[in-house]
PDB file of C-alpha atoms and ligand atoms in Angstrom:
ATOM      1  CA  MET A   1     -13.569 -10.902 -19.307  1.00  0.00           C
ATOM      2  CA  PRO A   2     -16.701 -11.535 -17.215  1.00  0.00           C
ATOM      3  CA  VAL A   3     -16.095 -12.500 -13.599  1.00  0.00           C
ATOM      4  CA  LYS A   4     -18.600 -15.314 -13.248  1.00  0.00           C
ATOM      5  CA  ASP A   5     -17.403 -17.362 -10.306  1.00  0.00           C
ATOM      6  CA  LEU A   6     -15.365 -17.085  -7.135  1.00  0.00           C
ATOM      7  CA  ARG A   7     -12.211 -18.391  -8.779  1.00  0.00           C
ATOM      8  CA  ALA A   8     -12.447 -15.674 -11.444  1.00  0.00           C
ATOM      9  CA  LEU A   9     -13.087 -13.181  -8.658  1.00  0.00           C
ATOM     10  CA  LEU A  10      -9.899 -14.259  -6.876  1.00  0.00           C
ATOM     11  CA  LYS A  11      -7.957 -13.741 -10.109  1.00  0.00           C
ATOM     12  CA  HIS A  12      -9.544 -10.293 -10.384  1.00  0.00           C
ATOM     13  CA  GLU A  13      -8.644  -9.444  -6.783  1.00  0.00           C
ATOM     14  CA  LEU A  14      -5.038 -10.588  -7.246  1.00  0.00           C
ATOM     15  CA  GLY A  15      -4.808  -8.443 -10.386  1.00  0.00           C
ATOM     16  CA  ASP A  16      -6.198  -5.491  -8.475  1.00  0.00           C
ATOM     17  CA  LEU A  17      -3.644  -5.948  -5.680  1.00  0.00           C
ATOM     18  CA  TYR A  18      -0.852  -6.427  -8.210  1.00  0.00           C
ATOM     19  CA  PHE A  19      -1.741  -3.126  -9.888  1.00  0.00           C
ATOM     20  CA  ALA A  20      -2.146  -1.364  -6.533  1.00  0.00           C
ATOM     21  CA  GLU A  21       1.197  -2.554  -5.122  1.00  0.00           C
ATOM     22  CA  LYS A  22       3.072  -1.455  -8.251  1.00  0.00           C
ATOM     23  CA  HIS A  23       1.589   2.030  -8.054  1.00  0.00           C
ATOM     24  CA  ILE A  24       2.128   2.168  -4.306  1.00  0.00           C
ATOM     25  CA  LEU A  25       5.816   1.417  -4.808  1.00  0.00           C
ATOM     26  CA  LYS A  26       6.173   4.418  -7.120  1.00  0.00           C
ATOM     27  CA  ALA A  27       4.183   6.707  -4.804  1.00  0.00           C
ATOM     28  CA  LEU A  28       6.083   5.484  -1.739  1.00  0.00           C
ATOM     29  CA  LYS A  29       9.397   6.377  -3.362  1.00  0.00           C
ATOM     30  CA  LYS A  30       8.147   9.921  -3.940  1.00  0.00           C
ATOM     31  CA  MET A  31       6.637  10.239  -0.467  1.00  0.00           C
ATOM     32  CA  THR A  32       9.810   8.978   1.193  1.00  0.00           C
ATOM     33  CA  LYS A  33      11.592  12.043  -0.192  1.00  0.00           C
ATOM     34  CA  GLU A  34       8.936  14.277   1.366  1.00  0.00           C
ATOM     35  CA  ALA A  35       9.271  12.789   4.853  1.00  0.00           C
ATOM     36  CA  MET A  36      11.026  15.060   7.341  1.00  0.00           C
ATOM     37  CA  ASP A  37      11.128  12.778  10.368  1.00  0.00           C
ATOM     38  CA  PRO A  38      14.245  10.549  10.154  1.00  0.00           C
ATOM     39  CA  ALA A  39      12.590   7.534  11.822  1.00  0.00           C
ATOM     40  CA  LEU A  40       9.631   7.768   9.469  1.00  0.00           C
ATOM     41  CA  ARG A  41      11.864   8.164   6.431  1.00  0.00           C
ATOM     42  CA  GLN A  42      13.849   5.088   7.432  1.00  0.00           C
ATOM     43  CA  ARG A  43      10.679   3.065   7.971  1.00  0.00           C
ATOM     44  CA  MET A  44       9.388   4.163   4.560  1.00  0.00           C
ATOM     45  CA  VAL A  45      12.597   2.986   2.897  1.00  0.00           C
ATOM     46  CA  GLN A  46      12.118  -0.361   4.657  1.00  0.00           C
ATOM     47  CA  HIS A  47       8.524  -0.501   3.416  1.00  0.00           C
ATOM     48  CA  GLN A  48       9.736   0.077  -0.163  1.00  0.00           C
ATOM     49  CA  GLY A  49      11.672  -3.174   0.139  1.00  0.00           C
ATOM     50  CA  GLU A  50       8.665  -4.868   1.719  1.00  0.00           C
ATOM     51  CA  THR A  51       6.445  -3.605  -1.110  1.00  0.00           C
ATOM     52  CA  GLU A  52       8.789  -5.165  -3.685  1.00  0.00           C
ATOM     53  CA  GLY A  53       8.324  -8.388  -1.724  1.00  0.00           C
ATOM     54  CA  HIS A  54       4.517  -7.910  -1.834  1.00  0.00           C
ATOM     55  CA  ILE A  55       4.648  -7.726  -5.622  1.00  0.00           C
ATOM     56  CA  GLU A  56       6.729 -10.924  -5.757  1.00  0.00           C
ATOM     57  CA  ARG A  57       4.372 -12.772  -3.418  1.00  0.00           C
ATOM     58  CA  ILE A  58       1.385 -11.772  -5.549  1.00  0.00           C
ATOM     59  CA  GLU A  59       3.230 -13.143  -8.601  1.00  0.00           C
ATOM     60  CA  ARG A  60       3.762 -16.394  -6.682  1.00  0.00           C
ATOM     61  CA  ALA A  61       0.067 -16.445  -5.746  1.00  0.00           C
ATOM     62  CA  PHE A  62      -0.870 -16.144  -9.431  1.00  0.00           C
ATOM     63  CA  ARG A  63       1.471 -19.004 -10.279  1.00  0.00           C
ATOM     64  CA  ALA A  64       0.054 -21.136  -7.455  1.00  0.00           C
ATOM     65  CA  LEU A  65      -3.247 -20.847  -9.343  1.00  0.00           C
ATOM     66  CA  ASP A  66      -1.544 -21.669 -12.675  1.00  0.00           C
ATOM     67  CA  LEU A  67      -2.131 -18.129 -13.856  1.00  0.00           C
ATOM     68  CA  LYS A  68       0.171 -15.567 -15.371  1.00  0.00           C
ATOM     69  CA  PRO A  69       0.477 -12.423 -13.207  1.00  0.00           C
ATOM     70  CA  LYS A  70      -1.738  -9.768 -14.746  1.00  0.00           C
ATOM     71  CA  ALA A  71      -2.506  -6.332 -13.333  1.00  0.00           C
ATOM     72  CA  GLN A  72      -6.089  -5.168 -13.150  1.00  0.00           C
ATOM     73  CA  LYS A  73      -6.646  -1.424 -13.100  1.00  0.00           C
ATOM     74  CA  CYS A  74      -7.532  -0.377  -9.568  1.00  0.00           C
ATOM     75  CA  PRO A  75      -9.204   3.070  -9.479  1.00  0.00           C
ATOM     76  CA  GLY A  76      -9.358   2.945  -5.670  1.00  0.00           C
ATOM     77  CA  ILE A  77      -5.629   3.227  -5.140  1.00  0.00           C
ATOM     78  CA  LEU A  78      -5.234   5.659  -8.048  1.00  0.00           C
ATOM     79  CA  GLY A  79      -7.746   7.921  -6.289  1.00  0.00           C
ATOM     80  CA  ILE A  80      -5.767   7.914  -3.058  1.00  0.00           C
ATOM     81  CA  ILE A  81      -2.537   8.680  -4.912  1.00  0.00           C
ATOM     82  CA  GLU A  82      -4.211  11.370  -7.017  1.00  0.00           C
ATOM     83  CA  GLU A  83      -5.571  13.068  -3.907  1.00  0.00           C
ATOM     84  CA  HIS A  84      -2.018  13.321  -2.592  1.00  0.00           C
ATOM     85  CA  GLU A  85      -0.727  14.803  -5.861  1.00  0.00           C
ATOM     86  CA  GLU A  86      -3.660  17.219  -6.103  1.00  0.00           C
ATOM     87  CA  PHE A  87      -3.068  18.487  -2.596  1.00  0.00           C
ATOM     88  CA  LYS A  88       0.525  19.280  -3.527  1.00  0.00           C
ATOM     89  CA  SER A  89      -0.280  21.102  -6.755  1.00  0.00           C
ATOM     90  CA  GLU A  90      -3.430  22.883  -5.601  1.00  0.00           C
ATOM     91  CA  GLU A  91      -2.636  23.762  -2.004  1.00  0.00           C
ATOM     92  CA  ARG A  92       1.098  24.249  -2.402  1.00  0.00           C
ATOM     93  CA  PRO A  93       1.829  23.267   1.226  1.00  0.00           C
ATOM     94  CA  SER A  94       5.028  24.077   3.084  1.00  0.00           C
ATOM     95  CA  LYS A  95       7.489  21.180   3.435  1.00  0.00           C
ATOM     96  CA  GLU A  96       6.363  20.688   7.019  1.00  0.00           C
ATOM     97  CA  THR A  97       2.659  20.718   6.188  1.00  0.00           C
ATOM     98  CA  LEU A  98       3.198  18.300   3.333  1.00  0.00           C
ATOM     99  CA  ALA A  99       5.052  15.911   5.633  1.00  0.00           C
ATOM    100  CA  ALA A 100       2.111  16.072   8.056  1.00  0.00           C
ATOM    101  CA  PHE A 101      -0.371  15.539   5.207  1.00  0.00           C
ATOM    102  CA  ASP A 102       1.607  12.502   4.093  1.00  0.00           C
ATOM    103  CA  MET A 103       0.912  10.770   7.411  1.00  0.00           C
ATOM    104  CA  GLY A 104      -2.752  10.704   6.451  1.00  0.00           C
ATOM    105  CA  SER A 105      -1.981   9.677   2.872  1.00  0.00           C
ATOM    106  CA  GLY A 106       0.213   6.834   4.101  1.00  0.00           C
ATOM    107  CA  LEU A 107      -2.489   5.631   6.463  1.00  0.00           C
ATOM    108  CA  ARG A 108      -5.085   5.731   3.687  1.00  0.00           C
ATOM    109  CA  VAL A 109      -2.834   3.569   1.509  1.00  0.00           C
ATOM    110  CA  GLU A 110      -2.150   1.032   4.264  1.00  0.00           C
ATOM    111  CA  HIS A 111      -5.831   0.783   5.176  1.00  0.00           C
ATOM    112  CA  TYR A 112      -6.710   0.196   1.546  1.00  0.00           C
ATOM    113  CA  GLU A 113      -4.127  -2.573   1.330  1.00  0.00           C
ATOM    114  CA  ILE A 114      -5.232  -4.145   4.617  1.00  0.00           C
ATOM    115  CA  ALA A 115      -8.866  -4.220   3.480  1.00  0.00           C
ATOM    116  CA  ALA A 116      -7.971  -5.639   0.058  1.00  0.00           C
ATOM    117  CA  TYR A 117      -5.733  -8.371   1.531  1.00  0.00           C
ATOM    118  CA  ARG A 118      -8.324  -9.334   4.147  1.00  0.00           C
ATOM    119  CA  GLY A 119     -10.953  -9.747   1.444  1.00  0.00           C
ATOM    120  CA  ALA A 120      -8.659 -11.724  -0.867  1.00  0.00           C
ATOM    121  CA  ILE A 121      -7.470 -13.969   1.996  1.00  0.00           C
ATOM    122  CA  ALA A 122     -11.055 -14.823   2.974  1.00  0.00           C
ATOM    123  CA  LEU A 123     -11.811 -15.633  -0.659  1.00  0.00           C
ATOM    124  CA  SER A 124      -8.690 -17.812  -1.044  1.00  0.00           C
ATOM    125  CA  LYS A 125      -9.597 -19.733   2.114  1.00  0.00           C
ATOM    126  CA  ALA A 126     -13.172 -20.221   0.953  1.00  0.00           C
ATOM    127  CA  LEU A 127     -11.789 -21.751  -2.256  1.00  0.00           C
ATOM    128  CA  GLY A 128      -9.335 -23.949  -0.332  1.00  0.00           C
ATOM    129  CA  GLU A 129      -6.337 -22.116  -1.835  1.00  0.00           C
ATOM    130  CA  ARG A 130      -4.078 -22.412   1.202  1.00  0.00           C
ATOM    131  CA  GLU A 131      -0.873 -21.353  -0.514  1.00  0.00           C
ATOM    132  CA  VAL A 132      -2.447 -18.193  -1.912  1.00  0.00           C
ATOM    133  CA  ALA A 133      -3.960 -17.392   1.493  1.00  0.00           C
ATOM    134  CA  ASP A 134      -0.568 -17.874   3.188  1.00  0.00           C
ATOM    135  CA  LEU A 135       1.267 -15.661   0.708  1.00  0.00           C
ATOM    136  CA  LEU A 136      -1.316 -12.896   1.060  1.00  0.00           C
ATOM    137  CA  ALA A 137      -1.289 -13.239   4.858  1.00  0.00           C
ATOM    138  CA  GLN A 138       2.460 -12.552   4.847  1.00  0.00           C
ATOM    139  CA  ASN A 139       1.826  -9.333   2.914  1.00  0.00           C
ATOM    140  CA  LEU A 140      -1.043  -8.414   5.237  1.00  0.00           C
ATOM    141  CA  ALA A 141       1.166  -8.800   8.324  1.00  0.00           C
ATOM    142  CA  GLU A 142       3.661  -6.300   6.904  1.00  0.00           C
ATOM    143  CA  GLU A 143       0.898  -3.834   6.033  1.00  0.00           C
ATOM    144  CA  VAL A 144      -0.495  -4.068   9.563  1.00  0.00           C
ATOM    145  CA  ASP A 145       2.984  -3.416  11.001  1.00  0.00           C
ATOM    146  CA  MET A 146       3.430  -0.398   8.751  1.00  0.00           C
ATOM    147  CA  GLU A 147       0.007   0.929   9.697  1.00  0.00           C
ATOM    148  CA  LYS A 148       0.877   0.609  13.403  1.00  0.00           C
ATOM    149  CA  PHE A 149       4.164   2.383  12.873  1.00  0.00           C
ATOM    150  CA  LEU A 150       2.447   5.247  11.049  1.00  0.00           C
ATOM    151  CA  VAL A 151      -0.073   5.663  13.861  1.00  0.00           C
ATOM    152  CA  THR A 152       2.431   5.702  16.725  1.00  0.00           C
ATOM    153  CA  ASN A 153       5.307   7.434  14.984  1.00  0.00           C
ATOM    154  CA  GLY A 154       2.951   9.786  13.171  1.00  0.00           C
ATOM    155  CA  ALA A 155       1.436  11.012  16.422  1.00  0.00           C
ATOM    156  CA  ARG A 156       4.899  11.682  17.816  1.00  0.00           C
ATOM    157  CA  ALA A 157       6.088  13.497  14.677  1.00  0.00           C
ATOM    158  CA  LEU A 158       2.903  15.589  14.487  1.00  0.00           C
ATOM    159  CA  LYS A 159       3.253  16.670  18.137  1.00  0.00           C
ATOM    160  CA  GLU A 160       6.820  17.717  17.432  1.00  0.00           C
ATOM    161  CA  ALA A 161       5.729  19.619  14.286  1.00  0.00           C
ATOM    162  CA  ALA A 162       2.968  21.391  16.242  1.00  0.00           C
ATOM    163  CA  ARG A 163       5.493  22.332  18.941  1.00  0.00           C
ATOM    164  CA  VAL A 164       7.890  23.815  16.376  1.00  0.00           C
ATOM    165  CA  GLU A 165       5.053  25.693  14.671  1.00  0.00           C
ATOM    166  CA  ALA A 166       3.870  27.202  17.960  1.00  0.00           C
ATOM    167  CA  ALA A 167       7.369  28.302  18.992  1.00  0.00           C
TER     168      ALA A 167
HETATM  169 FE1  FE2 B   1       1.954  -3.521   0.107  1.00  0.00          FE
HETATM  170 FE1  FE2 B   2       1.873  -0.946   2.483  1.00  0.00          FE
END
């Protein structure tokens, strides 16, 4: 269907996020198993629960607009996930190297989500859709927290991995 106005664009963006979050949930479950750092693994399990909440909030945002939730294929997130899978099959990394690689993959996913939510929130506000903006802002806050965790915890875990490798 052609996207001819801002309201149709918001529907498109919600569909894109809906698709992305569903695929992220699947990828996150796989990546959680690859994590070697206990604190990171625990945080990833927590983010699985948060991601389920993101999907529910997007469904509520659709309903706030009197729309049925409908996913819109999002090649951006599929590309990030595919890159992760390709690295595994083509480079056949050690468990430790894969865990380190996953820090970068996780950050790429969170940054994608943060950018997509920021755009959709600005659009919702421009259209006066307060409820949609609030729901998406709640998701955004959890993505920002996860991104911060990955940066700080990731740096710590990578230092430890480099120390073990050098020993
Ligand atoms: Fe999310
Ligand atoms: Fe996330």
